[in-house]
Amino acid sequence: MIDGDAYTLDSEENLGTNAVDSAIFQVPQLKNIPNGTDKIRGLESLNLSDSEDKMMGEIKVALKKEMKTEGEQLVLEILQCRNITYKFKSPDHLPDLYVKLYVVNVATQKKIIKKKTRVCRHDREPSFNETFRFNLNPVGHSIQMFLVSNGGKFMKKTLIGEAYIWLDKVDMRKRAVSWHKLVATTSQTQP
């Protein structure tokens, strides 16, 4: 939905999420989305340096566009995370982390594809090394990624941070690898 300068991606009616996912991912995700006139080069993440955003770590991804007989294919690799600053239960606690990602059609503001990585158990700097292939033209789409701590059998899931990639601004003729900031807004970090 759009109200003024705010842009949120809360609607998941087509994806059939469960109650736990709804509780985690209902916070407004982004305040401003570039409209194509902003100066973003290559794989740089959006500048989310508002006073209410807090960096929670970094995520390394690789993007490439391939031509197949059935059309264009977007190849996204979730490689690893580092420098996670989230305060877990205890300093020696090793979390179970995974990445949840959405491909968003910017024109309709709908999340059209939802995927997630495997859970990396007991690791503060997980290496996922997972590849996702999407049969779509990347123009007019974006990738929204969430790093989530899997709370376990009787614990709730915790959103650590999010990253956003505007695919129109990425040169995907060859494999492009880059680190992106995982950001948490105050609405996510405040109780």
Coordinates of C-alpha atoms in Angstrom, one line a residue:
M1 CA 0.0 0.0 0.0
I2 CA 1.2 3.5 -0.7
D3 CA 0.5 6.5 1.6
G4 CA 2.5 9.5 0.9
D5 CA 6.2 8.6 0.9
A6 CA 5.6 5.4 2.8
Y7 CA 5.6 2.0 1.0
T8 CA 4.8 -1.2 2.8
L9 CA 4.8 -4.8 1.6
D10 CA 2.5 -6.4 4.2
S11 CA 0.0 -8.1 1.9
E12 CA 0.5 -11.8 1.6
E13 CA -3.0 -12.9 0.8
N14 CA -1.9 -15.0 -2.2
L15 CA 0.9 -16.8 -0.3
G16 CA -1.1 -18.5 2.5
T17 CA 1.2 -17.8 5.4
N18 CA 0.8 -19.3 8.8
A19 CA 0.1 -17.3 12.0
V20 CA 3.7 -17.3 13.1
D21 CA 4.9 -15.8 9.8
S22 CA 2.2 -13.2 10.0
A23 CA 3.3 -12.2 13.5
I24 CA 6.9 -11.8 12.4
F25 CA 6.5 -10.1 9.0
Q26 CA 3.7 -7.6 9.7
V27 CA 6.0 -4.7 10.5
P28 CA 6.3 -2.0 7.8
Q29 CA 9.2 -3.3 5.7
L30 CA 10.5 -0.2 3.9
K31 CA 9.8 3.5 4.1
N32 CA 11.1 4.6 0.8
I33 CA 11.6 2.7 -2.4
P34 CA 13.6 4.2 -5.2
N35 CA 11.6 5.3 -8.2
G36 CA 14.3 4.8 -10.7
T37 CA 15.7 8.3 -10.4
D38 CA 17.7 7.6 -7.2
K39 CA 21.4 7.0 -7.6
I40 CA 22.0 3.3 -6.8
R41 CA 24.8 1.6 -8.7
G42 CA 25.3 -2.1 -9.1
L43 CA 24.4 -4.3 -6.2
E44 CA 24.5 -1.6 -3.5
S45 CA 21.6 -1.9 -1.0
L46 CA 19.1 0.8 -0.4
N47 CA 20.4 3.5 1.9
L48 CA 18.4 2.8 5.0
S49 CA 20.3 5.1 7.2
D50 CA 17.3 6.8 8.8
S51 CA 17.8 7.4 12.5
E52 CA 15.3 4.6 13.4
D53 CA 17.1 1.9 11.4
K54 CA 19.7 -0.3 13.0
M55 CA 22.3 -2.5 11.1
M56 CA 22.0 -6.1 12.4
G57 CA 24.6 -7.7 10.1
E58 CA 25.3 -8.3 6.5
I59 CA 24.2 -10.9 3.9
K60 CA 26.2 -11.9 0.8
V61 CA 24.2 -12.7 -2.4
A62 CA 25.0 -13.3 -6.0
L63 CA 22.7 -12.4 -8.9
K64 CA 22.8 -13.4 -12.5
K65 CA 20.3 -13.4 -15.4
E66 CA 20.4 -16.4 -17.8
M67 CA 18.7 -16.9 -21.1
K68 CA 16.8 -20.2 -21.5
T69 CA 14.6 -21.5 -24.3
E70 CA 11.5 -20.7 -22.2
G71 CA 12.7 -17.1 -21.5
E72 CA 14.8 -15.2 -19.0
Q73 CA 15.7 -16.8 -15.7
L74 CA 16.9 -14.9 -12.6
V75 CA 19.5 -16.9 -10.6
L76 CA 19.8 -15.8 -6.9
E77 CA 22.4 -17.3 -4.6
I78 CA 22.2 -16.8 -0.9
L79 CA 25.8 -17.3 0.2
Q80 CA 26.4 -16.3 3.8
C81 CA 25.8 -13.8 6.6
R82 CA 28.3 -12.1 8.9
N83 CA 28.6 -9.5 11.7
I84 CA 25.2 -10.4 13.2
T85 CA 24.7 -8.0 16.1
Y86 CA 21.4 -9.2 17.4
K87 CA 21.4 -9.8 21.2
F88 CA 20.5 -13.5 21.7
K89 CA 19.4 -15.0 25.1
S90 CA 23.0 -15.4 26.2
P91 CA 26.4 -14.6 24.8
D92 CA 27.2 -18.3 24.2
H93 CA 23.8 -19.0 22.6
L94 CA 24.3 -20.3 19.0
P95 CA 21.1 -19.6 17.0
D96 CA 19.5 -21.6 14.2
L97 CA 19.2 -19.1 11.3
Y98 CA 17.6 -19.1 7.9
V99 CA 16.8 -16.6 5.2
K100 CA 13.2 -16.0 4.0
L101 CA 13.0 -14.2 0.6
Y102 CA 10.3 -12.7 -1.6
V103 CA 10.3 -11.6 -5.2
V104 CA 8.2 -8.5 -5.3
N105 CA 6.5 -7.0 -8.4
V106 CA 7.2 -3.3 -7.8
A107 CA 4.3 -2.1 -10.1
T108 CA 1.6 -4.1 -8.4
Q109 CA 3.4 -4.1 -4.9
K110 CA 2.6 -7.9 -4.6
K111 CA 4.9 -10.6 -3.3
I112 CA 4.8 -13.0 -6.2
I113 CA 7.3 -15.7 -5.1
K114 CA 8.2 -16.8 -1.6
K115 CA 11.2 -19.1 -0.8
K116 CA 13.4 -19.9 2.2
T117 CA 16.8 -21.4 2.8
R118 CA 17.5 -24.4 4.9
V119 CA 18.1 -23.7 8.6
C120 CA 21.8 -23.4 9.6
R121 CA 21.9 -24.8 13.1
H122 CA 24.1 -23.4 15.9
D123 CA 25.9 -20.7 13.8
R124 CA 26.3 -17.0 14.3
E125 CA 27.8 -16.6 10.8
P126 CA 25.9 -19.1 8.7
S127 CA 26.9 -20.2 5.2
F128 CA 23.8 -21.1 3.2
N129 CA 25.2 -21.5 -0.3
E130 CA 21.8 -22.1 -1.8
T131 CA 20.7 -21.2 -5.3
F132 CA 17.2 -20.2 -6.4
R133 CA 16.0 -19.9 -10.0
F134 CA 13.0 -17.9 -11.0
N135 CA 11.5 -17.9 -14.5
L136 CA 10.9 -14.2 -14.8
N137 CA 12.3 -11.0 -16.3
P138 CA 14.0 -9.1 -13.4
V139 CA 13.0 -5.7 -14.7
G140 CA 10.3 -4.2 -12.5
H141 CA 11.0 -6.7 -9.6
S142 CA 12.9 -6.6 -6.4
I143 CA 14.2 -9.1 -3.8
Q144 CA 13.3 -8.7 -0.1
M145 CA 15.3 -10.9 2.3
F146 CA 14.7 -11.6 6.0
L147 CA 17.2 -13.2 8.3
V148 CA 15.2 -15.2 10.9
S149 CA 16.2 -17.0 14.0
N150 CA 14.3 -20.3 14.2
G151 CA 13.2 -20.4 17.9
G152 CA 12.9 -24.1 18.0
K153 CA 10.0 -26.3 19.0
F154 CA 8.5 -24.2 21.8
M155 CA 10.1 -20.8 21.0
K156 CA 8.8 -18.2 18.6
K157 CA 10.7 -17.2 15.5
T158 CA 12.6 -13.9 15.7
L159 CA 13.2 -11.5 12.8
I160 CA 16.9 -10.4 12.9
G161 CA 17.1 -8.0 10.0
E162 CA 16.1 -7.4 6.4
A163 CA 17.8 -6.5 3.1
Y164 CA 16.3 -5.2 -0.1
I165 CA 17.6 -5.4 -3.7
W166 CA 16.2 -3.3 -6.5
L167 CA 16.8 -5.5 -9.5
D168 CA 16.4 -2.7 -12.1
K169 CA 19.7 -1.2 -10.8
V170 CA 21.8 -4.4 -11.0
D171 CA 24.0 -5.3 -14.0
M172 CA 23.3 -9.1 -14.2
R173 CA 25.0 -9.9 -17.5
K174 CA 27.6 -11.8 -15.5
R175 CA 27.5 -13.1 -11.9
A176 CA 27.5 -10.1 -9.5
V177 CA 28.4 -10.9 -5.9
S178 CA 27.9 -8.3 -3.1
W179 CA 27.3 -7.8 0.6
H180 CA 24.1 -6.1 1.7
K181 CA 23.2 -4.6 5.1
L182 CA 20.6 -6.4 7.2
V183 CA 18.6 -3.6 8.8
A184 CA 16.0 -3.7 11.7
T185 CA 13.8 -0.7 12.2
T186 CA 12.9 0.5 15.7
S187 CA 9.4 -1.0 15.4
Q188 CA 11.2 -4.4 15.1
T189 CA 13.7 -3.8 18.0
Q190 CA 11.3 -2.1 20.5
P191 CA 9.2 -4.4 22.7

